[in-house]
CSV table of C-alpha atoms in Angstrom, one decimal:
chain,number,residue,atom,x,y,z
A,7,UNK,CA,109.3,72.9,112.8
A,8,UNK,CA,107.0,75.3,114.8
A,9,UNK,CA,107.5,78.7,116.1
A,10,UNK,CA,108.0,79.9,119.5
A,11,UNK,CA,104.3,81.4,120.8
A,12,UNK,CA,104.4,85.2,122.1
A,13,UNK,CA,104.7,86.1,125.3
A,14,UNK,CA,102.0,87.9,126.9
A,15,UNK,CA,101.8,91.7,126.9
A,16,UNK,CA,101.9,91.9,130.0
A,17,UNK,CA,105.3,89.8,131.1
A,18,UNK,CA,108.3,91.8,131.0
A,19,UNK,CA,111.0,90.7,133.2
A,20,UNK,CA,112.9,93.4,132.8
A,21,UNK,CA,112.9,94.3,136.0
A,22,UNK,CA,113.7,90.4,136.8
A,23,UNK,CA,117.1,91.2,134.6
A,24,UNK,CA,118.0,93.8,137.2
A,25,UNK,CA,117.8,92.1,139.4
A,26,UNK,CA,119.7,89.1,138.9
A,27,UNK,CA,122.2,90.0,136.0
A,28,UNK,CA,124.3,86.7,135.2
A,29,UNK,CA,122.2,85.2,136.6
A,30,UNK,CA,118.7,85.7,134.9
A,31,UNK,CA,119.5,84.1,131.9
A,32,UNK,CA,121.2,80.8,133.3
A,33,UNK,CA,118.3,80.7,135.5
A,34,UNK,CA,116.0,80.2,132.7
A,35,UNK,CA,117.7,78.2,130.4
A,36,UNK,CA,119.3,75.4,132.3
A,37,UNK,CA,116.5,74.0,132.9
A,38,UNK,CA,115.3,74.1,129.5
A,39,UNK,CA,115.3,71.0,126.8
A,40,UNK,CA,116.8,72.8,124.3
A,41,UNK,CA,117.7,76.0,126.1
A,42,UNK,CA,115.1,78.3,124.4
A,43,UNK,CA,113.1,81.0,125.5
A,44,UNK,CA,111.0,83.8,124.7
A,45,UNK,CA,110.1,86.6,126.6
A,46,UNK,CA,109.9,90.2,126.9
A,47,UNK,CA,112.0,93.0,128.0
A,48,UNK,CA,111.6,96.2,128.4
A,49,UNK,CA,108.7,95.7,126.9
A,50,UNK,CA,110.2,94.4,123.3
A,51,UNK,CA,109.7,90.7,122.5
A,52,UNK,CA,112.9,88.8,122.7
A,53,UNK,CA,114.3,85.0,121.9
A,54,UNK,CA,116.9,83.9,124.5
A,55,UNK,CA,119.2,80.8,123.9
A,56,UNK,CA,122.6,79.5,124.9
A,57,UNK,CA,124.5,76.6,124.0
A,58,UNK,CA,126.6,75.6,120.8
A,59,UNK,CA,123.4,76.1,118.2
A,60,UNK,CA,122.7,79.2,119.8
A,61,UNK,CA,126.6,80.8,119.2
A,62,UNK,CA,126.5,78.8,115.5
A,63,UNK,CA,123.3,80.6,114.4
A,64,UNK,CA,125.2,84.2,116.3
A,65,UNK,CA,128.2,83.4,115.0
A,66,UNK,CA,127.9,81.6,111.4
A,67,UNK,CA,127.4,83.2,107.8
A,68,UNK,CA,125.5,87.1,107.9
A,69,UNK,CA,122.4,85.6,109.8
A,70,UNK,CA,122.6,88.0,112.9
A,71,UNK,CA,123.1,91.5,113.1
A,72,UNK,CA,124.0,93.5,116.0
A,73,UNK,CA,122.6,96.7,114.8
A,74,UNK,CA,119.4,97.6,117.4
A,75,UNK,CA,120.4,94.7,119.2
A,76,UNK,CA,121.2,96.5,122.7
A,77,UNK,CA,120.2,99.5,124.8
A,78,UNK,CA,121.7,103.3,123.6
A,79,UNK,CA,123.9,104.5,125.9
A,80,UNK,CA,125.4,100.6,126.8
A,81,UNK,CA,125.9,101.2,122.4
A,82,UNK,CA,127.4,104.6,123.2
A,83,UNK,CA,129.8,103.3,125.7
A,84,UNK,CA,130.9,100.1,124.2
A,85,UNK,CA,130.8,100.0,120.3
A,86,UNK,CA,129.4,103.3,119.1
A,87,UNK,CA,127.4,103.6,115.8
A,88,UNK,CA,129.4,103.5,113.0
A,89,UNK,CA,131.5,100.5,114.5
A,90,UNK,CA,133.1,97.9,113.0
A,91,UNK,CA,130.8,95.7,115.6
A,92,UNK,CA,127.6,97.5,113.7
A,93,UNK,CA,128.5,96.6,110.2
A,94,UNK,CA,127.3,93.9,108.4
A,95,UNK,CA,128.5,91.4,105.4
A,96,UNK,CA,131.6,92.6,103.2
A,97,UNK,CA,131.8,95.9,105.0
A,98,UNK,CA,132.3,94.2,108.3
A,99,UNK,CA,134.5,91.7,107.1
A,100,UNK,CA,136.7,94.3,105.4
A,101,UNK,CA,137.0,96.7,108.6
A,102,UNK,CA,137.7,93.6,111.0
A,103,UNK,CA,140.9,92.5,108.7
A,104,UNK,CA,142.6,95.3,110.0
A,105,UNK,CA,141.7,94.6,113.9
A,106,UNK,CA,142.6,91.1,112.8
A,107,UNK,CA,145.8,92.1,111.6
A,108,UNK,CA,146.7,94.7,114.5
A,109,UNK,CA,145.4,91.7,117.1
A,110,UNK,CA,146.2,88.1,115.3
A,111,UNK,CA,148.0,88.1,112.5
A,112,UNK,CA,151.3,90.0,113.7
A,113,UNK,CA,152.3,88.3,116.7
A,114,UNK,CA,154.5,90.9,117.1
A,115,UNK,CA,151.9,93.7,118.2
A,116,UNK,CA,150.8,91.9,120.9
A,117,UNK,CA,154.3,90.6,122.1
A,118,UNK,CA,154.6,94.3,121.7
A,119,UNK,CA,151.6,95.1,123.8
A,120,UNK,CA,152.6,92.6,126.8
A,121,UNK,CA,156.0,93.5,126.8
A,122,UNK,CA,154.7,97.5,127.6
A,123,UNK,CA,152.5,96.2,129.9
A,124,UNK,CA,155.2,93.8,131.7
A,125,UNK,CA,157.2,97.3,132.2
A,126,UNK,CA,154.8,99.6,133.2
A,127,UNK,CA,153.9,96.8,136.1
A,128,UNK,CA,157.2,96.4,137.2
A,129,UNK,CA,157.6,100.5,137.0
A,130,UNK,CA,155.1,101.3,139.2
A,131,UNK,CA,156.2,97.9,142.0
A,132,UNK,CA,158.1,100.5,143.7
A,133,UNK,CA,155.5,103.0,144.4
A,134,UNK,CA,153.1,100.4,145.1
A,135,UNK,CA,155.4,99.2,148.1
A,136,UNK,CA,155.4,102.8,149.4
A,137,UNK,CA,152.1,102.7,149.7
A,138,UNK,CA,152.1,99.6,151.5
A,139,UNK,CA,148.5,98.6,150.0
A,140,UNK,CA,146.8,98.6,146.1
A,141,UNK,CA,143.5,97.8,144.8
A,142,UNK,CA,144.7,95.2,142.3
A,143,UNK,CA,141.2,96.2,140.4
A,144,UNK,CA,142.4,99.6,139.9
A,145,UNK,CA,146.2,99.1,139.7
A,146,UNK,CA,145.8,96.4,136.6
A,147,UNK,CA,143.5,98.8,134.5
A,148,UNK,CA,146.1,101.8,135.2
A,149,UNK,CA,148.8,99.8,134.1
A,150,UNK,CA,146.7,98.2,131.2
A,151,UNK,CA,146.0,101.9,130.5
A,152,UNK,CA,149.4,102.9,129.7
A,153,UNK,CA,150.2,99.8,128.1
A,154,UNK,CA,148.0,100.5,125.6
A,155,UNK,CA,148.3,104.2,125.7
A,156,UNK,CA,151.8,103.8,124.6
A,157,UNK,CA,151.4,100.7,122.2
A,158,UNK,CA,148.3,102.1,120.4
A,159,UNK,CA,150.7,105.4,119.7
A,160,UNK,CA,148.9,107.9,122.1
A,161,UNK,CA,150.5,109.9,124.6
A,162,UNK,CA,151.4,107.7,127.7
A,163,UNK,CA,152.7,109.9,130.3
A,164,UNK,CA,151.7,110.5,133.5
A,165,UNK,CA,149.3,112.9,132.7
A,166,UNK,CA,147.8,111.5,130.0
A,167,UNK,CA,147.2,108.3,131.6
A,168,UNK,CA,145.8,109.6,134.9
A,169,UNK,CA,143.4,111.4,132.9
A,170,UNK,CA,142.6,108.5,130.3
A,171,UNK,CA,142.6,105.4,132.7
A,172,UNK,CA,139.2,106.0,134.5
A,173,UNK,CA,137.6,107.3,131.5
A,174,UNK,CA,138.6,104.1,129.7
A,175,UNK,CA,137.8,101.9,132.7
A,176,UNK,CA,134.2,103.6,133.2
A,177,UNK,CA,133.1,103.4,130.2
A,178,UNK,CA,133.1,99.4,130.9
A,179,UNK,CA,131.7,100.1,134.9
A,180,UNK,CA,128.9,101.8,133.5
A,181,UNK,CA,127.6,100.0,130.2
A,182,UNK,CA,124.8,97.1,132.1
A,183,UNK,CA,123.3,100.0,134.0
A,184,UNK,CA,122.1,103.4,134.1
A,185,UNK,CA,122.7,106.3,136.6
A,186,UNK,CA,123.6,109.5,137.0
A,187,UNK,CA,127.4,107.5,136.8
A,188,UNK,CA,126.3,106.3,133.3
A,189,UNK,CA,125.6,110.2,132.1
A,190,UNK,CA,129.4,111.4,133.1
A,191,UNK,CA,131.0,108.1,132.1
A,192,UNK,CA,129.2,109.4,127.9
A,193,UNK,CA,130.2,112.9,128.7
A,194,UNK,CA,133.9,111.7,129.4
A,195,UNK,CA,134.0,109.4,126.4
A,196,UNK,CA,132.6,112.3,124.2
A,197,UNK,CA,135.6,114.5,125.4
A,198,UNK,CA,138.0,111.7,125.0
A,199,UNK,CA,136.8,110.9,121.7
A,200,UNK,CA,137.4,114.7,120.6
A,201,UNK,CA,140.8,113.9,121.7
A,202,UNK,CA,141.4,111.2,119.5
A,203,UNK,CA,140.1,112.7,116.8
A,204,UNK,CA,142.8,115.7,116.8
A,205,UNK,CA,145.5,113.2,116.7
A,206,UNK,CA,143.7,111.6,114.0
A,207,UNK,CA,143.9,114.2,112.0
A,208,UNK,CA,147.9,115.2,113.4
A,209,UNK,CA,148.9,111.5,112.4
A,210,UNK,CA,147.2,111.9,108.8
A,211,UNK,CA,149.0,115.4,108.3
A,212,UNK,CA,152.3,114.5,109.0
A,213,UNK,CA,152.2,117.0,112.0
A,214,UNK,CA,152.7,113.5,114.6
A,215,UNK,CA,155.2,111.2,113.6
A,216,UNK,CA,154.4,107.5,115.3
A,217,UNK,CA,156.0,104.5,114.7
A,218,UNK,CA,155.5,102.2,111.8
A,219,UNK,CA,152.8,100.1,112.3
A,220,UNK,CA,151.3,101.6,115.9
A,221,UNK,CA,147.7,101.3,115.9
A,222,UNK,CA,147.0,104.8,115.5
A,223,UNK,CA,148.6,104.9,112.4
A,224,UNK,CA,146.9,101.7,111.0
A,225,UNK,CA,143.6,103.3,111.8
A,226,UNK,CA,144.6,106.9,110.2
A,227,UNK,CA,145.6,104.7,107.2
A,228,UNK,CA,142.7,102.5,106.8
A,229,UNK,CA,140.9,102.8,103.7
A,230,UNK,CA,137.2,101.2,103.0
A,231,UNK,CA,136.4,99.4,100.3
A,232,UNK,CA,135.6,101.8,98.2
A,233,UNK,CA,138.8,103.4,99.2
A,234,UNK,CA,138.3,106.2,101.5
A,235,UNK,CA,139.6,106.4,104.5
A,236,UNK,CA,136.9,106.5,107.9
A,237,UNK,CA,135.7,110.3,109.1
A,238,UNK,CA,137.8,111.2,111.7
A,239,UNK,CA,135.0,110.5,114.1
A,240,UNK,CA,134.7,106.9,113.3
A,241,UNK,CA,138.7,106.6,113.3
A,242,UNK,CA,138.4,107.4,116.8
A,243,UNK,CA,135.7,104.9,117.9
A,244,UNK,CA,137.6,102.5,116.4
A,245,UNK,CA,140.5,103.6,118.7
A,246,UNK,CA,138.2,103.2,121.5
A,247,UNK,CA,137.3,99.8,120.2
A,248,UNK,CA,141.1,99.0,120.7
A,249,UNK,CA,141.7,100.8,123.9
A,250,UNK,CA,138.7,100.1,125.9
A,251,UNK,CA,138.3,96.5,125.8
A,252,UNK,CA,142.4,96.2,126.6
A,253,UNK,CA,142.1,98.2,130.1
A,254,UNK,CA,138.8,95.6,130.5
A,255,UNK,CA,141.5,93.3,130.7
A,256,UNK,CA,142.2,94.2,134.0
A,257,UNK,CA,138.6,92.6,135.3
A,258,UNK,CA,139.8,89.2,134.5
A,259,UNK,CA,143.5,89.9,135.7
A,260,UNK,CA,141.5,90.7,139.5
A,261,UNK,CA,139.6,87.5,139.1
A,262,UNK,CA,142.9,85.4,137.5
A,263,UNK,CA,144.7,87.1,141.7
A,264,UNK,CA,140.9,85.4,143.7
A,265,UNK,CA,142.0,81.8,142.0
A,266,UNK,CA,145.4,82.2,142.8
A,267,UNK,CA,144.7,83.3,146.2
A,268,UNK,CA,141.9,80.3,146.7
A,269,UNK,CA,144.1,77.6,144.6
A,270,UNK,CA,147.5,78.4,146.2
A,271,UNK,CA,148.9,75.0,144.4
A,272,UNK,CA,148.6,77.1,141.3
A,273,UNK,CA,150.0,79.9,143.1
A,274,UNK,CA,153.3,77.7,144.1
A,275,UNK,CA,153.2,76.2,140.9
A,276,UNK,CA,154.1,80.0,138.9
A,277,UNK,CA,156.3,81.5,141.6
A,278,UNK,CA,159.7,79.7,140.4
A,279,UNK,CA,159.2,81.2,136.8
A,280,UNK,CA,157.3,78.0,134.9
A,281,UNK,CA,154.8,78.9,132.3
A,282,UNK,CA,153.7,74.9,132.3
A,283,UNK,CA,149.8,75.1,132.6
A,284,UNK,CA,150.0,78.9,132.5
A,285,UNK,CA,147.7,79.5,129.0
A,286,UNK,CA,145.4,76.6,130.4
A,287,UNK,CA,145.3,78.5,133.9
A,288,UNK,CA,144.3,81.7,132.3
A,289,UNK,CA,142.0,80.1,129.7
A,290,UNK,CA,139.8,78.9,132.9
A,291,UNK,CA,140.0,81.8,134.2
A,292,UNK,CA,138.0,83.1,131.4
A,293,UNK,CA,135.3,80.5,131.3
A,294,UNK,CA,135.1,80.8,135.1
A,295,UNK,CA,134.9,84.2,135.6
A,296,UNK,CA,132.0,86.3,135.0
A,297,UNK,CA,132.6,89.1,132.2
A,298,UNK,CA,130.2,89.8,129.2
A,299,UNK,CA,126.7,88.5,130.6
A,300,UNK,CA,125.1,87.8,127.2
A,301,UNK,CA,125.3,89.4,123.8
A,302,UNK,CA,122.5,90.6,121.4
A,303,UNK,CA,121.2,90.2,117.7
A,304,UNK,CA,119.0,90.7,115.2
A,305,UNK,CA,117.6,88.1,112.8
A,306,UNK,CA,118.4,89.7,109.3
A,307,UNK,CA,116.3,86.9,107.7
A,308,UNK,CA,114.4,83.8,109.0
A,309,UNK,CA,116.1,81.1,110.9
A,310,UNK,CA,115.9,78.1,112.5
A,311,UNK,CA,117.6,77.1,116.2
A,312,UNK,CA,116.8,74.2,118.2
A,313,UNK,CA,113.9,73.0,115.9
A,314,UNK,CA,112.0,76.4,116.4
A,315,UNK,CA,111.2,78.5,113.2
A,316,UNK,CA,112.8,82.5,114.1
A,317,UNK,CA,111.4,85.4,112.0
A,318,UNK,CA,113.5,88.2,110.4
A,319,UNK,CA,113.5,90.8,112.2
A,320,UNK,CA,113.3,88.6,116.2
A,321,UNK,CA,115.2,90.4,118.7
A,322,UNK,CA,117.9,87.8,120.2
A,323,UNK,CA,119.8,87.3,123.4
A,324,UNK,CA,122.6,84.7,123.6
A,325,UNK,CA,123.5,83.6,127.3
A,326,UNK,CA,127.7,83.6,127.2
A,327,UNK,CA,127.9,83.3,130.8
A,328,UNK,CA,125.7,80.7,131.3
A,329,UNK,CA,126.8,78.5,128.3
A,330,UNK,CA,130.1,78.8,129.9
A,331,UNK,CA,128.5,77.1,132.9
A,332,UNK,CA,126.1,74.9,132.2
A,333,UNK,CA,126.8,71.0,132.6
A,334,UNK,CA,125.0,69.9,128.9
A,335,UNK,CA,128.3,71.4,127.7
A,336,UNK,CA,131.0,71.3,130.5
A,337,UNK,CA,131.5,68.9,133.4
A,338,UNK,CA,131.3,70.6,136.8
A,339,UNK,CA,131.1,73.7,135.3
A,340,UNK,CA,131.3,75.8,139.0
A,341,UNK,CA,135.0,73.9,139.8
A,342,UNK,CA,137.7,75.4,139.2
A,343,UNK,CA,139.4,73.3,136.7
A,344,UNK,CA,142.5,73.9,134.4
A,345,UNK,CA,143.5,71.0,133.6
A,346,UNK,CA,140.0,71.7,130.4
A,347,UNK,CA,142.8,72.7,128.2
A,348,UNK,CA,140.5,74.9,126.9
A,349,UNK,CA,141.3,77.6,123.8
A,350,UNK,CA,139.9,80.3,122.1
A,351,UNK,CA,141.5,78.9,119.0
A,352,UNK,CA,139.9,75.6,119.2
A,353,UNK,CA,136.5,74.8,120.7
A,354,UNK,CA,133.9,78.0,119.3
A,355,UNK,CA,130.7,76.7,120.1
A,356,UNK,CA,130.9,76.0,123.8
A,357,UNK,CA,133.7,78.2,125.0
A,358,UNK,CA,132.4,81.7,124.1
A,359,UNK,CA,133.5,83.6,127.4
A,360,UNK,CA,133.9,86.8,124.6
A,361,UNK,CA,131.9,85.5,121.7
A,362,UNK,CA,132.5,82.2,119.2
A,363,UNK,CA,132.9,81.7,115.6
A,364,UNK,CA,135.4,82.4,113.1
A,365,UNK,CA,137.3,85.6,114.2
A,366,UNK,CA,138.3,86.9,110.8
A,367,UNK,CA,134.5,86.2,109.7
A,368,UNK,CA,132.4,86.7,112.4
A,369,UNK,CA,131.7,89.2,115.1
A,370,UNK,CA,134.0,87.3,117.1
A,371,UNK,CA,136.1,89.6,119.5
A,372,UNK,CA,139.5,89.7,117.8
A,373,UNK,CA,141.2,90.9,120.8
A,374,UNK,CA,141.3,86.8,122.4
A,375,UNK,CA,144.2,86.6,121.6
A,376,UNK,CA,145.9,90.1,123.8
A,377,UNK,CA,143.4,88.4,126.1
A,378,UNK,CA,145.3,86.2,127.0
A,379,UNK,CA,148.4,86.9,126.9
A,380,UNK,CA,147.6,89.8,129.2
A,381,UNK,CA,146.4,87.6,131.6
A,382,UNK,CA,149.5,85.1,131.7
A,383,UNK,CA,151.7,88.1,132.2
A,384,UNK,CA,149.7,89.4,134.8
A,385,UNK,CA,149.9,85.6,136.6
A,386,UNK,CA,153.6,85.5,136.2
A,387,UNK,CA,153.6,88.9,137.3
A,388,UNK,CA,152.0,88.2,140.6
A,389,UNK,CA,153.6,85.0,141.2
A,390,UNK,CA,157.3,85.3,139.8
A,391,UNK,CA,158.4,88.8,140.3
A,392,UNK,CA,156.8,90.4,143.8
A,393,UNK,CA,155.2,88.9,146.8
A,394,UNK,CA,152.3,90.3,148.7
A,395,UNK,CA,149.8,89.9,151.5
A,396,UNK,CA,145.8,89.2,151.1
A,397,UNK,CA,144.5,90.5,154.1
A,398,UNK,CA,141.1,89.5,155.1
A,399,UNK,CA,137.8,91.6,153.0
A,400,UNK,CA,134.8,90.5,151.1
A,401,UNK,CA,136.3,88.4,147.9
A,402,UNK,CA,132.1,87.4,147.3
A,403,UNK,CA,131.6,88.5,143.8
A,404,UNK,CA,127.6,90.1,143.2
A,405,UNK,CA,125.8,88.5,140.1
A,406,UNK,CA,123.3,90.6,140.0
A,407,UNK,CA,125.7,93.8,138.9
A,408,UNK,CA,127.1,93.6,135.9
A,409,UNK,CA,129.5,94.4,135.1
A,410,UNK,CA,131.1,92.4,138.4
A,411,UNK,CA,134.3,91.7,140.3
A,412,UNK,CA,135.2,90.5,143.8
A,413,UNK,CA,133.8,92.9,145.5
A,414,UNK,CA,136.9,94.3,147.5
A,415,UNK,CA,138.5,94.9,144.6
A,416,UNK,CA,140.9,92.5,146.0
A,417,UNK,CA,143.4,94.1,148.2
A,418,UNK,CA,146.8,93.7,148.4
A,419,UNK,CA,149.2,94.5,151.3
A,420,UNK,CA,153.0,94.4,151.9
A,421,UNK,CA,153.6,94.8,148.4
A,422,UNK,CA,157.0,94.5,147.6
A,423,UNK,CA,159.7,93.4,144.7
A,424,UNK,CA,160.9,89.5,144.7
């Protein structure tokens, strides 16, 4: 077993990585026997891999730690120190039980969380048929927005929502880049998190009653475990970490509309109300679609992946994306193909569209599951309960931004109620 050799000094493609976002990393690795490579960006030294090895060594035991592992304001917007994403060990295992219990284990909250999202769509039909024509881009992560507005135990009315929707949804738009965007997308997340923090503090007084077992309240309640509960400040990061990645939701709903509109056998096969080959529809939809490019890590102690010694301390890149689409590990990966009968629950090596592993024990997203259930709702949404024209615009979606979508948005005309 040997070591990877340093890069030279001088080679950074971090300018590469700009440049072609999903793309850079697939680019490199596909073409590698094992898919391992070291480089440097922005000037750091780094280990990039894909593959199922690659998400076992991210994903397996306390090898990898996310901590240092990505740029500070993509940190600020999507995680936040003091995360349940930057702990480590017992600690992180203790503070993901209760997003595992508010995401997996009670079925219930997110039956909970797609029925409020099924009835804010089918509230807002009518306006969109006065307007004739939507965004679907923006309408699904306004609608996601209340939906989890209301089922987190926030305040969900119009207001609320039209103020909290684009702060929410920016804070995704703005995390692979940085621009002058990036700088009021933080200054909008510090004032919302301000926010969240006084009803924090209303739920844990008494002064707000919420339901039993609403987020909020789960999160006002949470005790370490050492048995105190989290500063208000982290309490409302971790609200964030609930909210956030919900109204993201509404990137792969847009991309789950582009299928349907280029695979209108699927489209034919929803619109009479059957749910046969939904989940399998929308799990394809995932591995298909571009979302999170890559994830970092940090090597906590020395390791070993695809024969090659790594030293404490290596800086880490695994390629989601293009583990999702390279052939070693999926046949015909750039077809379209349902009939995978693919799961987050069962294959967590190659399928990592959102991370792999053991969701209770890893870093695994816990939210999979709302996922995709959000997803077949949206479908039978689209296809069962209104009808709609796709006029013609540019459906090309850009790898090199990330994050991406079709880059219309994907329009929708003559929107109206079946």
């Amino acid at each position: 077993m040997s070591g990877l050799p340093k890069p030279p000094i001088l080679e950074d493609q971090t300018l590469a990585l700009l440049r072609e976002g999903y793309l850079f990393l697939p680019r490199r690795l596909a073409t590698r026997t094992p898919p391992i490579w070291r480089t440097r960006l922005m000037l750091r030294d780094v280990v990039c891999v894909s593959g199922p090895e690659a998400a076992e060594l991210f994903y397996t035991g306390d090898t990898v730690t996310r901590r240092g592992a990505m740029p500070g304001t993509t940190l600020r917007l999507l995680q936040d120190k003091h995360s349940v994403q930057q702990l480590d060990g017992e600690a992180h295992r203790h503070r993901k039980a209760m997003f595992v219990r508010m995401l997996v284990s009670h079925s219930s909250n997110v039956d909970d969380l797609v029925t409020r999202f099924e009835d804010a769509w089918l509230r807002r039909l009518a306006a969109w048929e006065r307007r004739g024509r939507i965004s679907l881009a923006a309408a699904a992560e306004t609608t996601l927005a209340e939906a989890a507005l209301s089922w987190a135990g926030l305040p969900a009315n119009q207001q609320s929502v039209e103020r909290d929707a684009p702060v929410l949804a920016g804070m995704v738009e703005n995390a692979g880049r940085f621009r002058p965007a990036t700088v009021t997308a933080l200054l909008r997340r510090r004032r919302m998190e301000r926010r969240l923090q006084a009803e924090i503090r209303a739920v844990r007084s008494g002064s707000r009653k919420v339901r039993e077992g609403a987020p909020i309240a789960e999160i006002a309640g949470y005790r370490d475990a050492d048995g105190r509960p989290l500063p208000a400040s982290v309490a409302a990061v971790e609200m964030l970490n609930l909210l956030r990645p919900i109204v993201a939701v509404g990137r792969y709903i847009t991309f789950a509309a582009a299928m349907l509109h280029q695979k209108p056998a699927w489209r034919e096969r929803f619109a009479d109300g059957s749910r046969e080959g939904l989940i399998q529809f929308t799990e394809e939809v995932r591995r298909y679609a571009p979302f999170f490019p890559f994830v970092g890590g940090i090597l906590m102690r020395d390791a070993e992946c695809y024969g090659y010694r790594l030293q404490k301390g290596q800086w880490l890149l695994f390629d989601l994306y293009g583990t999702c689409h390279d052939p070693r590990w999926f046949t015909e990966p750039d077809a379209f193909r349902p009939e995978r009968d693919l799961s987050w629950q069962k294959d967590r090596k190659r399928f990592v569209p959102q991370g792999g592993g053991e969701t209770a024990q890893s870093h695994r997203c816990p939210g999979e599951k709302a996922t995709v259930a959000l997803i077949a709702e949206a479908v039978r949404l689209l296809t069962y309960h209104m009808v709609f024209d796709v006029p013609e615009q540019e459906l090309d979606v850009p790898l090199g931004t990330v994050p991406t979508g079709p880059a219309s948005g994907f329009i929708l005309e003559n929107v109206r109620k079946r």
